[in-house]
Short mmCIF file of N, CA and C in Angstrom, two decimals:
data_model
loop_
_atom_site.label_atom_id
_atom_site.label_comp_id
_atom_site.label_asym_id
_atom_site.label_seq_id
_atom_site.Cartn_x
_atom_site.Cartn_y
_atom_site.Cartn_z
N MET A 1 16.05 12.30 -12.85
CA MET A 1 17.11 11.90 -11.90
C MET A 1 16.31 11.32 -10.64
N PRO A 2 16.61 9.92 -10.29
CA PRO A 2 16.08 9.58 -9.17
C PRO A 2 16.27 10.35 -8.16
N GLY A 3 14.99 10.01 -7.03
CA GLY A 3 14.83 10.93 -5.96
C GLY A 3 16.25 10.24 -4.99
N LEU A 4 16.32 11.25 -3.98
CA LEU A 4 17.55 11.01 -3.06
C LEU A 4 17.36 9.73 -2.34
N ARG A 5 16.50 9.21 -1.97
CA ARG A 5 16.21 8.15 -1.18
C ARG A 5 16.64 6.94 -2.25
N THR A 6 15.93 7.14 -3.30
CA THR A 6 16.33 5.96 -4.47
C THR A 6 18.19 6.11 -4.56
N GLN A 7 18.53 7.24 -4.69
CA GLN A 7 19.99 7.12 -4.88
C GLN A 7 20.76 6.42 -3.72
N ASN A 8 20.24 6.84 -2.42
CA ASN A 8 20.79 6.33 -1.26
C ASN A 8 20.52 4.78 -1.24
N LEU A 9 19.76 4.39 -1.63
CA LEU A 9 19.56 2.97 -1.61
C LEU A 9 20.25 2.13 -2.94
N MET A 10 20.49 2.90 -3.84
CA MET A 10 21.43 2.28 -4.92
C MET A 10 22.75 2.31 -4.34
N GLU A 11 23.13 3.11 -3.94
CA GLU A 11 24.51 3.48 -3.23
C GLU A 11 24.83 2.28 -2.30
N SER A 12 23.75 1.86 -1.40
CA SER A 12 23.77 0.66 -0.36
C SER A 12 23.56 -0.26 -1.02
N LEU A 13 23.27 -0.70 -2.20
CA LEU A 13 23.16 -1.97 -3.19
C LEU A 13 24.60 -2.21 -3.72
N ARG A 14 25.14 -0.90 -3.98
CA ARG A 14 26.49 -1.22 -4.91
C ARG A 14 27.65 -1.35 -3.71
N SER A 15 27.36 -0.99 -2.32
CA SER A 15 28.38 -1.27 -1.47
C SER A 15 28.60 -2.68 -1.15
N ASN A 16 29.84 -2.93 -0.45
CA ASN A 16 30.15 -4.25 -0.02
C ASN A 16 29.37 -4.61 1.28
N GLN A 17 28.28 -3.86 1.67
CA GLN A 17 27.70 -4.09 2.80
C GLN A 17 27.04 -5.54 2.50
N GLU A 18 26.56 -6.21 3.67
CA GLU A 18 25.81 -7.34 3.59
C GLU A 18 24.39 -6.89 3.24
N LEU A 19 23.66 -7.83 2.08
CA LEU A 19 22.55 -7.69 1.59
C LEU A 19 21.31 -7.45 2.58
N LYS A 20 21.20 -8.58 3.60
CA LYS A 20 20.55 -8.57 4.61
C LYS A 20 20.52 -7.17 5.31
N ALA A 21 21.76 -6.43 5.74
CA ALA A 21 21.69 -5.27 6.32
C ALA A 21 21.19 -4.17 5.59
N VAL A 22 21.44 -4.36 4.05
CA VAL A 22 20.96 -3.15 3.30
C VAL A 22 19.28 -3.19 3.45
N LEU A 23 18.74 -4.48 3.13
CA LEU A 23 17.25 -4.66 3.11
C LEU A 23 16.74 -4.00 4.55
N GLU A 24 17.13 -4.55 5.45
CA GLU A 24 16.97 -4.17 6.89
C GLU A 24 16.88 -2.39 6.83
N GLN A 25 17.85 -1.84 6.63
CA GLN A 25 18.01 -0.54 6.95
C GLN A 25 17.20 0.39 6.07
N ASN A 26 16.92 -0.30 4.90
CA ASN A 26 16.00 0.40 3.91
C ASN A 26 14.53 -0.25 3.79
N ALA A 27 14.14 -0.86 4.66
CA ALA A 27 12.79 -1.32 4.73
C ALA A 27 11.73 -0.34 4.62
N SER A 28 11.53 0.66 4.89
CA SER A 28 10.67 1.66 4.99
C SER A 28 10.65 2.39 3.50
N ASP A 29 11.72 2.29 2.54
CA ASP A 29 11.81 2.87 1.17
C ASP A 29 11.29 1.65 0.32
N PHE A 30 10.99 0.32 0.61
CA PHE A 30 10.53 -0.52 -0.53
C PHE A 30 9.08 -0.26 -0.56
N ILE A 31 8.39 -0.46 -1.82
CA ILE A 31 6.96 -0.71 -2.08
C ILE A 31 6.48 -1.90 -1.31
N ALA A 32 5.71 -1.47 -0.40
CA ALA A 32 5.50 -2.46 0.68
C ALA A 32 3.57 -2.80 0.45
N LYS A 33 3.15 -1.81 0.14
CA LYS A 33 1.40 -1.85 0.12
C LYS A 33 0.92 -2.71 -1.11
N PRO A 34 0.22 -3.53 -0.94
CA PRO A 34 -0.54 -4.12 -2.20
C PRO A 34 -1.29 -3.00 -2.83
N LEU A 35 -1.24 -2.97 -4.45
CA LEU A 35 -2.31 -2.15 -4.98
C LEU A 35 -3.87 -2.09 -4.30
N CYS A 36 -4.24 -3.25 -4.13
CA CYS A 36 -5.76 -3.43 -3.49
C CYS A 36 -5.74 -2.48 -2.23
N GLU A 37 -4.98 -2.74 -1.22
CA GLU A 37 -4.96 -1.67 -0.23
C GLU A 37 -4.76 -0.33 -0.49
N THR A 38 -3.82 0.13 -1.51
CA THR A 38 -3.89 1.50 -1.95
C THR A 38 -4.96 2.03 -2.53
N LEU A 39 -5.61 1.20 -3.18
CA LEU A 39 -7.10 1.72 -4.00
C LEU A 39 -8.16 1.87 -2.95
N ALA A 40 -8.28 0.95 -1.73
CA ALA A 40 -8.78 0.96 -0.83
C ALA A 40 -9.07 2.20 -0.09
N ALA A 41 -7.58 2.55 0.13
CA ALA A 41 -7.47 3.77 1.08
C ALA A 41 -7.82 4.98 0.30
N LEU A 42 -7.52 4.94 -0.94
CA LEU A 42 -7.93 6.11 -1.96
C LEU A 42 -9.52 6.22 -2.11
N LEU A 43 -10.34 5.10 -1.89
CA LEU A 43 -11.59 4.91 -2.12
C LEU A 43 -12.19 5.77 -1.04
N ARG A 44 -11.73 5.54 0.04
CA ARG A 44 -12.13 6.06 1.62
C ARG A 44 -11.68 7.43 1.26
N GLU A 45 -10.50 7.91 1.12
CA GLU A 45 -10.20 9.12 0.94
C GLU A 45 -11.17 10.23 0.08
N LYS A 46 -11.37 9.62 -1.13
CA LYS A 46 -12.52 10.19 -1.98
C LYS A 46 -13.81 10.15 -1.85
N ASN A 47 -14.13 8.85 -0.76
CA ASN A 47 -15.49 8.92 -0.70
C ASN A 47 -16.26 8.18 -1.71
N LEU A 48 -15.65 7.34 -2.40
CA LEU A 48 -16.16 6.86 -3.44
C LEU A 48 -16.45 5.15 -3.28
N SER A 49 -17.43 4.68 -3.80
CA SER A 49 -17.56 3.06 -3.83
C SER A 49 -16.71 2.58 -4.86
N ARG A 50 -16.45 1.31 -5.01
CA ARG A 50 -15.63 0.57 -5.96
C ARG A 50 -16.34 0.48 -6.86
N SER A 51 -17.92 0.46 -7.19
CA SER A 51 -18.62 0.58 -8.44
C SER A 51 -18.47 1.76 -9.07
N GLU A 52 -18.46 3.02 -8.45
CA GLU A 52 -18.21 4.37 -8.97
C GLU A 52 -16.94 4.40 -9.53
N ALA A 53 -15.90 4.03 -8.85
CA ALA A 53 -14.67 3.87 -9.53
C ALA A 53 -14.56 3.30 -10.80
N ILE A 54 -14.92 1.99 -10.67
CA ILE A 54 -15.04 1.12 -11.82
C ILE A 54 -15.78 1.60 -13.11
N ARG A 55 -17.04 2.34 -12.71
CA ARG A 55 -17.92 2.90 -13.75
C ARG A 55 -16.93 4.11 -14.45
N GLY A 56 -16.21 5.08 -13.52
CA GLY A 56 -15.58 6.02 -14.01
C GLY A 56 -14.52 5.69 -15.04
N SER A 57 -14.04 4.35 -14.74
CA SER A 57 -12.56 4.12 -15.33
C SER A 57 -12.82 3.45 -16.77
N MET A 58 -14.26 3.23 -16.73
CA MET A 58 -14.65 2.46 -18.05
C MET A 58 -14.00 0.89 -18.50
N LEU A 59 -13.73 0.39 -17.17
CA LEU A 59 -13.30 -0.98 -17.09
C LEU A 59 -14.29 -1.86 -17.32
N ASN A 60 -14.39 -3.08 -17.60
CA ASN A 60 -15.09 -4.24 -17.63
C ASN A 60 -15.38 -4.30 -15.99
N THR A 61 -16.37 -4.44 -15.65
CA THR A 61 -16.95 -4.41 -13.99
C THR A 61 -16.28 -5.88 -13.26
N ILE A 62 -16.33 -6.82 -14.16
CA ILE A 62 -15.62 -7.95 -13.56
C ILE A 62 -14.15 -7.79 -13.25
N TYR A 63 -13.46 -7.43 -14.46
CA TYR A 63 -12.11 -7.12 -14.29
C TYR A 63 -12.03 -5.89 -13.33
N GLY A 64 -12.46 -5.07 -13.27
CA GLY A 64 -12.21 -4.00 -12.27
C GLY A 64 -12.36 -4.29 -10.84
N GLN A 65 -13.47 -5.16 -10.58
CA GLN A 65 -13.56 -5.90 -9.18
C GLN A 65 -12.33 -6.55 -8.63
N GLN A 66 -11.95 -7.43 -9.77
CA GLN A 66 -10.65 -8.13 -9.49
C GLN A 66 -9.23 -7.27 -9.11
N ILE A 67 -9.32 -6.26 -9.80
CA ILE A 67 -8.08 -5.29 -9.59
C ILE A 67 -8.31 -4.86 -8.15
N PHE A 68 -9.59 -4.25 -7.67
CA PHE A 68 -9.62 -3.79 -6.50
C PHE A 68 -9.80 -4.79 -5.40
N ALA A 69 -9.88 -5.91 -5.85
CA ALA A 69 -9.97 -7.16 -4.53
C ALA A 69 -8.43 -7.63 -4.74
N GLY A 70 -7.53 -7.59 -5.58
CA GLY A 70 -6.08 -7.74 -5.64
C GLY A 70 -5.84 -9.03 -6.12
N THR A 71 -7.01 -9.73 -7.09
CA THR A 71 -6.53 -10.67 -7.71
C THR A 71 -6.24 -10.79 -8.91
N LYS A 72 -6.17 -9.55 -9.80
CA LYS A 72 -5.52 -9.15 -11.23
C LYS A 72 -4.50 -7.81 -10.85
N THR A 73 -3.52 -7.79 -11.79
CA THR A 73 -2.76 -6.63 -11.67
C THR A 73 -3.11 -5.94 -13.16
N PRO A 74 -3.18 -4.66 -12.59
CA PRO A 74 -3.66 -3.95 -14.03
C PRO A 74 -2.40 -3.49 -14.84
N SER A 75 -2.36 -3.17 -16.12
CA SER A 75 -1.14 -2.46 -16.81
C SER A 75 -1.37 -1.21 -16.33
N ARG A 76 -0.14 -0.55 -17.01
CA ARG A 76 0.12 1.01 -16.54
C ARG A 76 -1.37 1.56 -17.11
N ASP A 77 -1.90 1.57 -18.30
CA ASP A 77 -2.73 2.28 -18.84
C ASP A 77 -4.04 2.01 -17.79
N LYS A 78 -4.67 0.69 -17.78
CA LYS A 78 -5.40 0.53 -17.08
C LYS A 78 -5.47 1.21 -15.45
N LEU A 79 -4.42 1.05 -14.99
CA LEU A 79 -4.47 1.89 -13.72
C LEU A 79 -4.44 3.42 -13.81
N LEU A 80 -4.10 3.81 -14.86
CA LEU A 80 -4.43 5.30 -15.38
C LEU A 80 -5.90 5.32 -15.43
N ALA A 81 -6.45 4.52 -16.18
CA ALA A 81 -7.91 4.75 -16.08
C ALA A 81 -8.45 4.57 -15.09
N ILE A 82 -8.14 3.75 -14.02
CA ILE A 82 -8.81 3.76 -12.66
C ILE A 82 -8.39 4.99 -12.10
N ALA A 83 -7.28 5.66 -12.16
CA ALA A 83 -7.08 6.84 -11.63
C ALA A 83 -7.83 8.06 -11.96
N PHE A 84 -8.27 7.91 -13.42
CA PHE A 84 -9.41 8.73 -13.77
C PHE A 84 -10.67 8.72 -13.39
N GLY A 85 -10.91 7.48 -13.29
CA GLY A 85 -12.29 6.78 -12.59
C GLY A 85 -12.63 7.34 -11.28
N MET A 86 -11.41 7.35 -10.55
CA MET A 86 -11.46 7.87 -8.99
C MET A 86 -10.97 9.36 -8.82
N ASN A 87 -10.85 9.88 -9.94
CA ASN A 87 -10.79 11.43 -9.77
C ASN A 87 -9.64 11.89 -9.20
N LEU A 88 -8.51 11.08 -9.56
CA LEU A 88 -7.08 11.57 -9.01
C LEU A 88 -6.61 12.53 -9.48
N ASN A 89 -6.02 13.56 -8.71
CA ASN A 89 -5.28 14.55 -9.45
C ASN A 89 -3.83 14.02 -10.11
N PHE A 90 -2.95 14.87 -10.81
CA PHE A 90 -1.92 14.44 -10.94
C PHE A 90 -0.80 13.87 -10.15
N GLU A 91 -0.73 14.65 -8.88
CA GLU A 91 0.10 14.07 -8.04
C GLU A 91 -0.40 12.87 -7.65
N GLU A 92 -1.48 12.43 -7.28
CA GLU A 92 -2.06 11.14 -6.63
C GLU A 92 -1.65 10.17 -7.73
N THR A 93 -1.89 10.43 -9.11
CA THR A 93 -1.92 9.58 -10.05
C THR A 93 -0.50 9.05 -10.24
N ASP A 94 0.52 10.05 -10.23
CA ASP A 94 2.01 10.03 -10.49
C ASP A 94 2.40 9.03 -9.30
N THR A 95 1.91 9.50 -8.13
CA THR A 95 2.40 8.62 -6.82
C THR A 95 1.89 7.11 -7.09
N LEU A 96 0.60 6.82 -7.53
CA LEU A 96 0.14 5.59 -7.66
C LEU A 96 0.94 4.91 -8.54
N LEU A 97 1.34 5.42 -9.75
CA LEU A 97 2.35 4.79 -10.61
C LEU A 97 3.65 4.48 -10.10
N LYS A 98 4.05 5.51 -9.36
CA LYS A 98 5.50 5.11 -8.98
C LYS A 98 5.44 3.72 -7.66
N GLN A 99 4.24 3.83 -6.83
CA GLN A 99 4.14 2.92 -5.94
C GLN A 99 4.11 1.39 -6.38
N GLN A 100 3.43 1.24 -7.64
CA GLN A 100 3.02 0.19 -8.26
C GLN A 100 4.24 -0.22 -9.32
N GLY A 101 5.30 0.54 -9.30
CA GLY A 101 6.63 0.17 -10.19
C GLY A 101 6.34 0.16 -11.39
N TYR A 102 5.58 1.41 -12.02
CA TYR A 102 5.34 1.81 -13.30
C TYR A 102 5.97 3.00 -13.62
N ALA A 103 6.39 3.36 -14.78
CA ALA A 103 7.00 4.42 -15.36
C ALA A 103 5.94 5.87 -14.76
N ARG A 104 6.52 6.71 -14.02
CA ARG A 104 5.68 8.04 -13.81
C ARG A 104 5.37 8.66 -15.17
N LEU A 105 4.29 9.61 -15.09
CA LEU A 105 3.95 10.08 -16.14
C LEU A 105 5.12 11.18 -16.38
N TYR A 106 5.63 11.34 -17.62
CA TYR A 106 6.60 12.59 -18.00
C TYR A 106 6.36 13.15 -19.10
N PRO A 107 6.35 14.73 -18.81
CA PRO A 107 5.78 15.69 -20.03
C PRO A 107 6.38 15.68 -21.05
N ARG A 108 7.48 15.07 -21.32
CA ARG A 108 8.48 15.29 -22.33
C ARG A 108 8.01 14.22 -23.57
N LYS A 109 7.17 13.23 -22.81
CA LYS A 109 6.39 12.07 -23.84
C LYS A 109 5.34 12.54 -24.16
N GLU A 110 4.96 12.63 -25.40
CA GLU A 110 3.79 13.34 -25.79
C GLU A 110 2.46 12.75 -25.39
N ARG A 111 2.28 11.53 -25.32
CA ARG A 111 1.20 10.90 -24.83
C ARG A 111 0.97 11.07 -23.62
N ASP A 112 2.02 11.07 -22.64
CA ASP A 112 1.88 11.33 -21.19
C ASP A 112 1.51 12.81 -20.87
N ALA A 113 1.95 13.67 -21.89
CA ALA A 113 1.67 15.11 -21.84
C ALA A 113 0.30 15.42 -22.06
N VAL A 114 -0.50 14.55 -22.87
CA VAL A 114 -1.74 14.48 -23.36
C VAL A 114 -2.60 13.99 -21.87
N ILE A 115 -2.17 13.02 -21.25
CA ILE A 115 -2.72 12.50 -20.29
C ILE A 115 -2.51 13.34 -18.89
N ILE A 116 -1.75 14.01 -18.64
CA ILE A 116 -0.99 14.98 -17.77
C ILE A 116 -2.30 16.06 -17.89
N TYR A 117 -2.38 16.62 -18.98
CA TYR A 117 -3.11 17.50 -19.47
C TYR A 117 -4.73 17.24 -18.99
N GLY A 118 -5.14 16.08 -19.09
CA GLY A 118 -6.14 15.68 -18.98
C GLY A 118 -6.46 15.47 -17.45
N LEU A 119 -5.45 15.09 -16.62
CA LEU A 119 -5.66 15.11 -15.25
C LEU A 119 -5.60 16.54 -14.31
N LEU A 120 -4.68 17.32 -15.14
CA LEU A 120 -4.47 18.81 -14.43
C LEU A 120 -5.94 19.82 -14.62
N HIS A 121 -6.52 19.10 -15.98
CA HIS A 121 -7.49 20.10 -16.04
C HIS A 121 -8.91 19.03 -15.75
N LYS A 122 -8.77 18.14 -14.96
CA LYS A 122 -10.00 17.45 -14.59
C LYS A 122 -10.96 16.83 -15.42
N LEU A 123 -10.34 16.58 -16.69
CA LEU A 123 -11.10 15.90 -17.75
C LEU A 123 -11.19 14.30 -17.32
N SER A 124 -12.52 13.87 -17.82
CA SER A 124 -12.90 12.70 -17.64
C SER A 124 -12.14 11.81 -18.37
N LEU A 125 -11.96 10.56 -18.11
CA LEU A 125 -11.48 9.38 -19.08
C LEU A 125 -11.93 9.57 -20.43
N LEU A 126 -12.92 9.82 -20.71
CA LEU A 126 -13.52 9.50 -22.15
C LEU A 126 -13.01 10.97 -22.85
N ASP A 127 -12.95 12.19 -22.29
CA ASP A 127 -12.50 13.25 -22.93
C ASP A 127 -10.95 13.28 -23.05
N THR A 128 -10.41 12.62 -22.00
CA THR A 128 -8.90 12.39 -22.32
C THR A 128 -8.60 11.50 -23.41
N ASN A 129 -9.27 10.23 -23.51
CA ASN A 129 -9.24 9.52 -24.50
C ASN A 129 -9.37 9.94 -25.78
N THR A 130 -10.61 10.97 -25.97
CA THR A 130 -10.72 11.52 -27.35
C THR A 130 -9.70 12.48 -27.68
N LEU A 131 -9.03 13.16 -26.78
CA LEU A 131 -7.59 14.09 -26.81
C LEU A 131 -6.59 13.03 -27.51
N LEU A 132 -6.54 12.17 -26.90
CA LEU A 132 -5.32 10.95 -27.57
C LEU A 132 -5.99 10.52 -28.81
N TYR A 133 -7.11 10.21 -28.95
CA TYR A 133 -7.25 9.78 -30.48
C TYR A 133 -7.20 10.95 -31.39
N GLU A 134 -7.64 12.07 -31.05
CA GLU A 134 -7.60 13.33 -32.08
C GLU A 134 -6.07 13.59 -32.27
N ASN A 135 -5.16 13.30 -31.51
CA ASN A 135 -3.82 13.53 -31.75
C ASN A 135 -3.07 12.00 -32.10
N ASP A 136 -3.75 11.23 -32.51
CA ASP A 136 -3.21 10.14 -33.34
C ASP A 136 -2.23 9.05 -32.29
N MET A 137 -2.91 9.16 -31.19
CA MET A 137 -2.20 8.71 -30.07
C MET A 137 -3.04 7.28 -29.36
N GLU A 138 -2.68 6.27 -28.91
CA GLU A 138 -2.99 4.95 -28.39
C GLU A 138 -4.16 5.72 -27.22
N THR A 139 -5.25 5.20 -27.13
CA THR A 139 -5.97 5.63 -25.98
C THR A 139 -5.91 4.74 -24.72
N LEU A 140 -6.16 4.99 -23.54
CA LEU A 140 -5.81 4.20 -22.38
C LEU A 140 -6.73 2.90 -22.36
N LEU A 141 -8.04 3.01 -23.12
CA LEU A 141 -8.55 1.61 -23.17
C LEU A 141 -9.00 1.61 -24.57
#
């Protein structure tokens, strides 16, 4: 079930209210921050360098730098790999996915459950990928 703020926004969009008024009234609820800004803030918070995060995410260095610079948009799986590379916890990872418009991790989806397990138990990306592989699921990379 969507959050209360999302429900309120949907109700406003369904109303006969002018679109401009709806957009102005709900400006704070829209995804506003570019991914590169969010990642930069997380790097500062976690006291990590870009290169450490990219190395931990197992992404190609150039591609990783492009994501952090804002010139490339990662897929959901690549964003999850970055979350592992930055040692984000489950809540931080789920928020990152939501802010970027990707499906949040859902424990009733078997593959997501394995990923959640990896995050909750602070497993590395490699260990989480191993669990996915051993359970005949597509790895993150």
